Coordinates of C-alpha atoms and ligand atoms in Angstrom, one line a residue:
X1 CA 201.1 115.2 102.4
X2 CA 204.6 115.4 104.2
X3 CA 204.6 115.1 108.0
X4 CA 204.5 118.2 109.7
X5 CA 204.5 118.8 113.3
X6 CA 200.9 118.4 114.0
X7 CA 197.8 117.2 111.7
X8 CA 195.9 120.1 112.2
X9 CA 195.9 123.5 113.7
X10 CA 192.4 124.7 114.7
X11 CA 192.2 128.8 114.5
X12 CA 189.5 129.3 117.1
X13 CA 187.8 127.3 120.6
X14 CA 184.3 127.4 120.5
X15 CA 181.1 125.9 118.5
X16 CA 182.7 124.9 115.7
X17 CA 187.0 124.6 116.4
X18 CA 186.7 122.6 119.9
X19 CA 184.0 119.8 118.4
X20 CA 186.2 119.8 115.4
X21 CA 189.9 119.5 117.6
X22 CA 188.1 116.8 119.7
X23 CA 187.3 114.5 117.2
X24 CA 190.2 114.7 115.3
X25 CA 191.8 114.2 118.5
X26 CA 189.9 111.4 120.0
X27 CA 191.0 109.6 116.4
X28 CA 194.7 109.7 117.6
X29 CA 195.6 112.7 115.3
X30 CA 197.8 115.7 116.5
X31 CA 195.7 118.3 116.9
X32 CA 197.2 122.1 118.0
X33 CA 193.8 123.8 119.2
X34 CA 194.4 127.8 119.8
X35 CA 192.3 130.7 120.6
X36 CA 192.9 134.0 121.3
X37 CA 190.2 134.4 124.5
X38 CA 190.8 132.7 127.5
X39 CA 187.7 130.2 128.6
X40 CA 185.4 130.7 130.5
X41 CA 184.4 133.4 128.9
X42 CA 181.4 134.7 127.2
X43 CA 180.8 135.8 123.8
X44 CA 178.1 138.0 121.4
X45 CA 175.4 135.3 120.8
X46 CA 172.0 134.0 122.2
X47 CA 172.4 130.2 122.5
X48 CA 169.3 128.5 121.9
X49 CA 170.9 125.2 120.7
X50 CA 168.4 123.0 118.7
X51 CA 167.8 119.4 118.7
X52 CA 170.4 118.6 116.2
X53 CA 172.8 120.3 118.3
X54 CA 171.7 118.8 121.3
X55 CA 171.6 115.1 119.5
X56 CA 175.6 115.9 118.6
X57 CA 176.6 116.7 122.0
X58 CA 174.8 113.5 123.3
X59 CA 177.0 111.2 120.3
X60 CA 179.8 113.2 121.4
X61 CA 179.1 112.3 125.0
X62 CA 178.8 115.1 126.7
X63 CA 175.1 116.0 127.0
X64 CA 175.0 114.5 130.3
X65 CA 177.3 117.1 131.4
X66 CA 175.3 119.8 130.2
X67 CA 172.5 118.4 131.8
X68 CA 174.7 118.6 135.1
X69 CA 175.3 122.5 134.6
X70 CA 171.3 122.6 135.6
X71 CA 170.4 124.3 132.2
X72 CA 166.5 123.7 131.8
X73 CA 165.2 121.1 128.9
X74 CA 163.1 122.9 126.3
X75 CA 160.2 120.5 124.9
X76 CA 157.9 123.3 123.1
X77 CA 158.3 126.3 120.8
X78 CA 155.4 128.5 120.5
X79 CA 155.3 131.0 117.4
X80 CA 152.6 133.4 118.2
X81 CA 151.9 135.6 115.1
X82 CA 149.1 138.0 116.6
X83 CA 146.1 135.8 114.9
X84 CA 147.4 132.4 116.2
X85 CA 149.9 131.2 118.1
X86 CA 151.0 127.4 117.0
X87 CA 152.5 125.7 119.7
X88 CA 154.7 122.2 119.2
X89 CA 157.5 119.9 119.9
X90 CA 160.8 120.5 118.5
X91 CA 162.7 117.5 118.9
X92 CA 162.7 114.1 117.1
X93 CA 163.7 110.7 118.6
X94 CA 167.2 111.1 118.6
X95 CA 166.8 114.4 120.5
X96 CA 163.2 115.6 122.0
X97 CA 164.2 118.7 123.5
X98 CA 166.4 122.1 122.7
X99 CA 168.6 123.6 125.8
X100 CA 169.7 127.6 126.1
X101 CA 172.9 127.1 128.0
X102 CA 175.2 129.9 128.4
X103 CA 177.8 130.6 126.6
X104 CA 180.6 130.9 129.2
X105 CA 179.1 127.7 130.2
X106 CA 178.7 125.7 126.6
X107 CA 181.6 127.3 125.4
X108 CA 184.2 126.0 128.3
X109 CA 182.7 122.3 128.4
X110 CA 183.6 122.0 124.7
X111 CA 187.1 123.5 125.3
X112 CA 187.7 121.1 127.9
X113 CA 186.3 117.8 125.9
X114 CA 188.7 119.0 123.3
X115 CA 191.7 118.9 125.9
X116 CA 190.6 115.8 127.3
X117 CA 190.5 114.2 124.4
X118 CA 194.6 115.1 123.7
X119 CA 194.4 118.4 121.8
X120 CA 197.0 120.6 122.8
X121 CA 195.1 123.9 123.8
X122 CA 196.5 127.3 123.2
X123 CA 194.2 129.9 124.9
X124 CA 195.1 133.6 125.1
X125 CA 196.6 132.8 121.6
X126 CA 196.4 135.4 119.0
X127 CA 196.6 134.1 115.0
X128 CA 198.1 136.5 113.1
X129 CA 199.6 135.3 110.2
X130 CA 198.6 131.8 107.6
X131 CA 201.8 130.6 106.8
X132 CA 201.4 129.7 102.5
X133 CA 204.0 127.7 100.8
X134 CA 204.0 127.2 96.9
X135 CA 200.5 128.1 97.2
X136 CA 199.5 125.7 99.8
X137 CA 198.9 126.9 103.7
X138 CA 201.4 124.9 106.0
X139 CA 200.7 126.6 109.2
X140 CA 200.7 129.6 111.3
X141 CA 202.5 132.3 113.0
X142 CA 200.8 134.0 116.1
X143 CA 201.9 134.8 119.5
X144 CA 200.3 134.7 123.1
X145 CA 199.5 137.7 124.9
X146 CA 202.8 139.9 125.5
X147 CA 204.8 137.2 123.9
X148 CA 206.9 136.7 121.0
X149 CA 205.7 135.7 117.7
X150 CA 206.1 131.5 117.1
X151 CA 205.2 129.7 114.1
X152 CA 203.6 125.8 113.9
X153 CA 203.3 124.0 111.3
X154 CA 200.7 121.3 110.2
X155 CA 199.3 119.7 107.3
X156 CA 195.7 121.2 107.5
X157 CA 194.8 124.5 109.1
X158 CA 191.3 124.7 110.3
X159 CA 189.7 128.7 110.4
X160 CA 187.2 128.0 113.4
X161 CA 187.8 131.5 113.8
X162 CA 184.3 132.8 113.2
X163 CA 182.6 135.6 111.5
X164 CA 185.3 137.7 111.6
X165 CA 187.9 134.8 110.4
X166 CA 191.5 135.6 109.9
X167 CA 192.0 132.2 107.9
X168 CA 189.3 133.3 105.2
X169 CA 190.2 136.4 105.1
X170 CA 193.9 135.0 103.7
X171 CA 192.9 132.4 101.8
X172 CA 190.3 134.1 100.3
X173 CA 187.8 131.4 99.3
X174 CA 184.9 131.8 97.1
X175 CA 181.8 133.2 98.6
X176 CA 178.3 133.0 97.6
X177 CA 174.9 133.7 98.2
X178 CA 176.5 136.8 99.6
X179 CA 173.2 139.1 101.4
X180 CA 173.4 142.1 103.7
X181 CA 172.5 142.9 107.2
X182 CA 168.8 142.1 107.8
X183 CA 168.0 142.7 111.3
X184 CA 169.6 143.9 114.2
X185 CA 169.3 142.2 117.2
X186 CA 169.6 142.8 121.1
X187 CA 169.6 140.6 124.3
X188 CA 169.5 140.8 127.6
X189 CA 168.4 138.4 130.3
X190 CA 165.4 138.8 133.2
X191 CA 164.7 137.3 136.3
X192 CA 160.5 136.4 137.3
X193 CA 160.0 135.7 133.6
X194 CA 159.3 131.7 134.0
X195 CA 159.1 129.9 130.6
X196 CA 157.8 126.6 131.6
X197 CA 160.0 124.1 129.4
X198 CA 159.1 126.2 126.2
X199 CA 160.9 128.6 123.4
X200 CA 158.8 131.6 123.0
X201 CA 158.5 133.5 119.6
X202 CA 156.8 136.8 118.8
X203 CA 156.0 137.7 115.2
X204 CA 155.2 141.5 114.4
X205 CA 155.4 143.5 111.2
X206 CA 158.9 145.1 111.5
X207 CA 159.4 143.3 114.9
X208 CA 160.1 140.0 116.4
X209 CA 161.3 138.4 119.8
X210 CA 162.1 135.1 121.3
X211 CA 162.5 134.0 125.3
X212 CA 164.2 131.3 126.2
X213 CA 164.9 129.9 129.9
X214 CA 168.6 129.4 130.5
X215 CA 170.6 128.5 133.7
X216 CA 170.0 130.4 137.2
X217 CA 166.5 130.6 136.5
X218 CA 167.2 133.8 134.2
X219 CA 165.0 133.9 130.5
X220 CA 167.4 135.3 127.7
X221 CA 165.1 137.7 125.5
X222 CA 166.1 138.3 122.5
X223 CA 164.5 141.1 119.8
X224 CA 164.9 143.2 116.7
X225 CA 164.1 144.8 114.1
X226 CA 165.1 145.9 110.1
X227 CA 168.7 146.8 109.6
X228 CA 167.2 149.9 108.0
X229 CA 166.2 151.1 111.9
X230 CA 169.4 150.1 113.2
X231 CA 170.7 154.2 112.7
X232 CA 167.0 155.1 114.2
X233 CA 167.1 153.1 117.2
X234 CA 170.8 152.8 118.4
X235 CA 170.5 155.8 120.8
X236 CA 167.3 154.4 122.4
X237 CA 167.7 150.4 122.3
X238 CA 166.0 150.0 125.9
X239 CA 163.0 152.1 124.9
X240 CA 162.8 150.2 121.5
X241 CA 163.5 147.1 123.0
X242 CA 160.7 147.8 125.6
X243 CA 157.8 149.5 123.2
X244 CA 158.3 146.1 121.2
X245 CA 156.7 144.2 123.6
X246 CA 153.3 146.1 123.8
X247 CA 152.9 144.2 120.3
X248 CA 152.1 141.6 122.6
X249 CA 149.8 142.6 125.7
X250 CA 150.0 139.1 127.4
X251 CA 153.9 139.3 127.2
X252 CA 154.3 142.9 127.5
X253 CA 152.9 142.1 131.1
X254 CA 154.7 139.5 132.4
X255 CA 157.6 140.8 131.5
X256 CA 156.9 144.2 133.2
X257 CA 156.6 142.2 136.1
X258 CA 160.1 140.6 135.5
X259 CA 163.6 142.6 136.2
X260 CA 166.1 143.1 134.0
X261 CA 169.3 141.5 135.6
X262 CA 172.0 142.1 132.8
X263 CA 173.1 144.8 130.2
X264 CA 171.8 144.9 126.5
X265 CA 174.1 143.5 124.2
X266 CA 173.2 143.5 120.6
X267 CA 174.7 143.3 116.8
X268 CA 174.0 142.9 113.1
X269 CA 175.3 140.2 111.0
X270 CA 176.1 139.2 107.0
X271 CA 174.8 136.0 105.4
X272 CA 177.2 134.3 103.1
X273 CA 178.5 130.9 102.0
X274 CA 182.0 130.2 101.5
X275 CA 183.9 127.2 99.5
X276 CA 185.2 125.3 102.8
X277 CA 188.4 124.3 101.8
X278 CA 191.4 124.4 99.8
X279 CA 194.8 123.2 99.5
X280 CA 196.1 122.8 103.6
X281 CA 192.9 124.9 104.5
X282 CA 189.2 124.3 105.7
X283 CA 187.0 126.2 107.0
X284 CA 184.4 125.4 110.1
X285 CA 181.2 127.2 111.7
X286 CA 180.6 131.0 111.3
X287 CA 184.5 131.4 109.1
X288 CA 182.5 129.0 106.6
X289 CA 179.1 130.0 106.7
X290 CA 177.1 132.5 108.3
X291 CA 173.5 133.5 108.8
X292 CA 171.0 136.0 110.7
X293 CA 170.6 134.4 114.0
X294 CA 166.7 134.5 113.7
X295 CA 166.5 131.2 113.3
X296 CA 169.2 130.4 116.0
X297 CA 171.0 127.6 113.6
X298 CA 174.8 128.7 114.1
X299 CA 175.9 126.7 117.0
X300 CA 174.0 123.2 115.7
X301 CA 175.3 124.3 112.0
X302 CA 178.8 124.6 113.8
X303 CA 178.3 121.3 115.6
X304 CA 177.1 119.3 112.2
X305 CA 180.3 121.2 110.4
X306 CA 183.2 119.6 113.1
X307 CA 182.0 116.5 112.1
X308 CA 181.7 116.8 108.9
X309 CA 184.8 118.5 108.5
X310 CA 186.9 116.2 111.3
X311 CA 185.5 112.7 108.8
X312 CA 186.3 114.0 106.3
X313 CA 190.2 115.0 107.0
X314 CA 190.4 112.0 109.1
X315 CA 190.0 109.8 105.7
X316 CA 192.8 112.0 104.5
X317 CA 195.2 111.8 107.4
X318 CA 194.6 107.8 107.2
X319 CA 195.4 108.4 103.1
X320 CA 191.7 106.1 102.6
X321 CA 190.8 109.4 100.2
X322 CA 192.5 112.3 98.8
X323 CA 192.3 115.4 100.3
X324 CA 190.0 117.3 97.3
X325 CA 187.8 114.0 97.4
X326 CA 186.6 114.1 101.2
X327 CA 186.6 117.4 101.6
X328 CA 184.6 117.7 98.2
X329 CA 182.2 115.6 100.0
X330 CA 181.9 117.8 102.8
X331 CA 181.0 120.8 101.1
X332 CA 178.7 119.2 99.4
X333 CA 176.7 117.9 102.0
X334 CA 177.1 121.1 104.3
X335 CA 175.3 122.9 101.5
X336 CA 172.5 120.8 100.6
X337 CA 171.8 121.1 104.4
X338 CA 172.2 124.4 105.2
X339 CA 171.2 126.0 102.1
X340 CA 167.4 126.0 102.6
X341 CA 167.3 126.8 106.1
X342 CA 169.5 129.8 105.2
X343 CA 167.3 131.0 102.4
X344 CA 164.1 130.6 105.1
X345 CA 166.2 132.6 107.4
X346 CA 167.3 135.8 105.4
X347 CA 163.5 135.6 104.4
X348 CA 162.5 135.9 107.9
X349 CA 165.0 137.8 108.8
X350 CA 163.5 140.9 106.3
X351 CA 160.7 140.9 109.6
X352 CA 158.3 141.2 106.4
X353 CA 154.6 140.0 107.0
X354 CA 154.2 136.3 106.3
X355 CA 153.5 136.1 102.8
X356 CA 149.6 135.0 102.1
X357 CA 150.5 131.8 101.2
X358 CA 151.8 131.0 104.5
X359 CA 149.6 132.8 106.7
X360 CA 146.6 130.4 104.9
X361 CA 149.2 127.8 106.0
X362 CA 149.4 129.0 109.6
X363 CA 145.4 129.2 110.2
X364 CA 145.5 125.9 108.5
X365 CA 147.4 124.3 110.9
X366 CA 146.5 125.8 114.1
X367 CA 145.1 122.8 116.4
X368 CA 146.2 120.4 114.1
X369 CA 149.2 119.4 116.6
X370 CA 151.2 117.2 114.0
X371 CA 151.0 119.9 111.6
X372 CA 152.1 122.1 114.4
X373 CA 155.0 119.8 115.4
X374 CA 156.1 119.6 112.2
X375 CA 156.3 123.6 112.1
X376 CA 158.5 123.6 115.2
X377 CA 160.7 121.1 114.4
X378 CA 161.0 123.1 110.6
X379 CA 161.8 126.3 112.7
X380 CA 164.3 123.7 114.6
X381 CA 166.1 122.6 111.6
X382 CA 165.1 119.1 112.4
X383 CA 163.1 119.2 109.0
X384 CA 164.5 121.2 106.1
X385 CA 162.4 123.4 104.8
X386 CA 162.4 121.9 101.4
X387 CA 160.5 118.9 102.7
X388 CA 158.3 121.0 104.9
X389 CA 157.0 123.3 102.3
X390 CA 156.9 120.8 99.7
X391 CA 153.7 120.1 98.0
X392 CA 152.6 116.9 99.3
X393 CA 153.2 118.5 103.0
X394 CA 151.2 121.5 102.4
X395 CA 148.0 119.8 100.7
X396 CA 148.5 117.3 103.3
X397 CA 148.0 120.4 106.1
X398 CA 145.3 122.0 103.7
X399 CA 143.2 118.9 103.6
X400 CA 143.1 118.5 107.2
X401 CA 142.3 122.0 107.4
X402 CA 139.3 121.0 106.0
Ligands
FAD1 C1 173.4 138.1 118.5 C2 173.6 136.6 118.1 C3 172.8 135.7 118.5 C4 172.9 134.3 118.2 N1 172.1 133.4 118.7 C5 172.2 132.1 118.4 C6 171.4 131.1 118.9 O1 170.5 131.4 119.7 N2 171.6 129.8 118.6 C7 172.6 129.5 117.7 O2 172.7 128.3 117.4 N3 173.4 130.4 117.2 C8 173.3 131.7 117.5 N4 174.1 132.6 117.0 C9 175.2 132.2 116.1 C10 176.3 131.6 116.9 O3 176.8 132.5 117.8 C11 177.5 131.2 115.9 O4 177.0 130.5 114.8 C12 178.5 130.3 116.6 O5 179.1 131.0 117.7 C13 179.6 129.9 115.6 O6 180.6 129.3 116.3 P1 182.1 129.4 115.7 O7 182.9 128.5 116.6 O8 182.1 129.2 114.3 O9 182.5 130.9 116.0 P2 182.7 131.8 117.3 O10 181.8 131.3 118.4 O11 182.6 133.2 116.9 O12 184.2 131.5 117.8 C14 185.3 131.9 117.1 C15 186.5 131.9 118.0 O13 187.7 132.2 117.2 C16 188.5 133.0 117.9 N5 189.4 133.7 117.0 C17 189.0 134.6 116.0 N6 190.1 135.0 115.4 C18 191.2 134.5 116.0 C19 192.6 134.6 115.8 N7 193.1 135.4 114.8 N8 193.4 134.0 116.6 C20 192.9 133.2 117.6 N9 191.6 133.0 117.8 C21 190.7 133.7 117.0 C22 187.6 133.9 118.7 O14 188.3 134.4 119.9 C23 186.5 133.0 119.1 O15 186.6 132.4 120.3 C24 174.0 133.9 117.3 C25 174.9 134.9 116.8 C26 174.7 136.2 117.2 C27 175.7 137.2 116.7

């Protein structure tokens, strides 16, 4: 690779381009780190950030200054499907509990661990262009707001640039597992709704909801239903949002006796994979792979990706590997991860009954509390879902059943 003015451009300052300009950065590389938003700012997404998550911010060391922000621990999800509700533990050893922070808040302490650790930060800066050069991406030409257009140079540029991603969208990568719009969601946040330290979930034919405490004592509640509705409902999401909850008589009062303190914000999204890289290209977080935010994997998934990504482009800046090799590796690994997580989430993301299979499995395991942790931290992504729902497992929850 010839020396360019920086290692890396990162296209993109949130979950998955700040981690990813921070580590490269704290390894002494030169890392350009632009975004076209200014921080702090907020952005379209819950931000229930699971263990996993939570365990990379603490290696990163920075948990301790999410902690600080006052953003309440979370050490129990409950998944109440009408017939039972099973109630357990997320977390693992290396991180017990799940947090809900903010956005504007999450968002802006990654931006500024990135600066810290010697990226330069571009905010306010808008991508427009991927500069290719026989065939191979060598930079990028963008401009900040009301200015003229500049052009930088590096040997890799990263799309952290999210679901919309202008760097995928010109390098055109392979994509896979392509599946539509599933659900539509909506959010808002309430005040008098106290949670208690635990992740709610409601499961409903057609319907389903999470709560979640968050900072300033507010409980972000988030709900949907099929994509098919979305036309049907989009004139009326308060009433929809709010006739939901009589699915659930227990919640349905408390959170009448809550106030809404915030507007509804709500969207749809695409699942795909895409190949993460190519020649002076990757690809990080949402611009790589996305998924129905059901599950709430997208920030941890970012998280696991910048480190991933910044190893494996840090053996290739040190020329220990070649570029294809490492980066080889990390699409590998990103998919044998993610990919049975993401075919559990566009399952549940259909808000189709339980199949039978599982619903023996849920009356199985209700008040058999390891069984029931283990169920949480699946829902986590702290156990894949291969090993969760693998035979042995399943007898296992079966035989205690009976
Ligand atoms: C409704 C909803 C709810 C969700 N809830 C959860 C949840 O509870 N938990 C969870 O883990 N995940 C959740 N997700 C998923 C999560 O939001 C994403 O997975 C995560 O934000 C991905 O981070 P990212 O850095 O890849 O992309 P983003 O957070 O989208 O950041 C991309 C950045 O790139 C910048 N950018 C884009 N194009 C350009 C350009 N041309 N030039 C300069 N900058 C550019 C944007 O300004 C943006 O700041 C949810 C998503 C949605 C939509």
């Amino acid at each position: 690779m010839a020396s360019t003015e920086y290692d890396a451009i990162v296209v993109g300052a949130r979950c998955a381009g700040s981690p990813t300009a921070m580590l490269l950065a704290r390894h002494g590389y030169r890392v350009l780190v632009v975004d076209r938003a200014t921080f702090p700012s907020d952005t379209i997404s819950t931000h229930l950030v699971q263990p996993p998550g939570v365990a990379a911010l603490s290696r990163w060391g920075l948990l301790d200054r999410l902690v600080t922000t006052g953003c309440p621990p979370i050490n129990a999800y409950a998944f109440n499907f009408g017939t039972a509700t099973i109630t357990g533990a997320p977390g693992n050893a290396e991180s017990p509990v799940a947090y809900a922070p903010r956005r504007i808040v999450l968002d802006q302490l990654l931006v500024d661990a990135a600066a810290e650790a010697g990226a330069e930060l571009r905010e306010g800066f808008s991508v427009e262009e991927v500069l290719v050069e026989e065939s191979r991406v060598v930079g990028i030409r963008g401009r900040s707001r009301g200015g003229r257009p500049v052009t930088e140079r590096a040997r890799v540029v990263v799309g952290a640039d999210g679901l919309h991603s202008l760097v995928a969208r010109m390098v055109r990568p392979a994509q896979y597992h392509d599946k539509p719009k599933l659900l539509c969601g909506y959010y808002t946040y309430w005040s008098g709704l106290p949670m208690d330290g635990r992740f709610e979930n409601y499961i409903r034919p057609s319907r389903g909801w999470g709560a979640a405490p968050t900072h300033d004592d507010l409980t972000l509640v988030v709900g949907g239903w099929p994509y098919a509705e979305f036309a049907a409902n989009k004139d009326d999401v308060e009433g929809s949002y709010l006739r939901m909850f009589a699915l659930a008589p227990e919640f349905d009062e408390r959170i009448h006796a809550a106030r809404r303190e915030a507007r509804f914000v709500g969207t749809a999204v695409p699942n795909y994979l895409r190949k993460p890289y190519g020649p002076g290209w990757a690809l990080v977080g949402d611009a790589g792979c996305n998924k129905d935010f059901i599950t709430a994997q997208g920030i941890s998934d970012a998280f696991q990706d910048a480190e991933l990504c910044a190893t494996a482009l840090g053996q290739t800046f040190s020329g220990d590997r070649p570029f294809d090799q490492a980066m080889a590796d990390y699409h590998s690994t990103r998919d044998e991860r993610v990919l049975p997580m993401y075919e559990f989430t566009t399952q549940l993301a259909t808000l189709e009954p339980p199949p039978a299979e599982l619903q023996h499995l849920i009356g199985a395991m209700h008040g058999n509390q390891p069984a029931m942790d283990a169920f949480a931290r699946l829902n986590a992504g702290v156990t894949s879902p291969a090993d969760f729902f693998s035979d042995a497992n399943v007898q296992s929850i079966f035989a205690s059943a009976s």
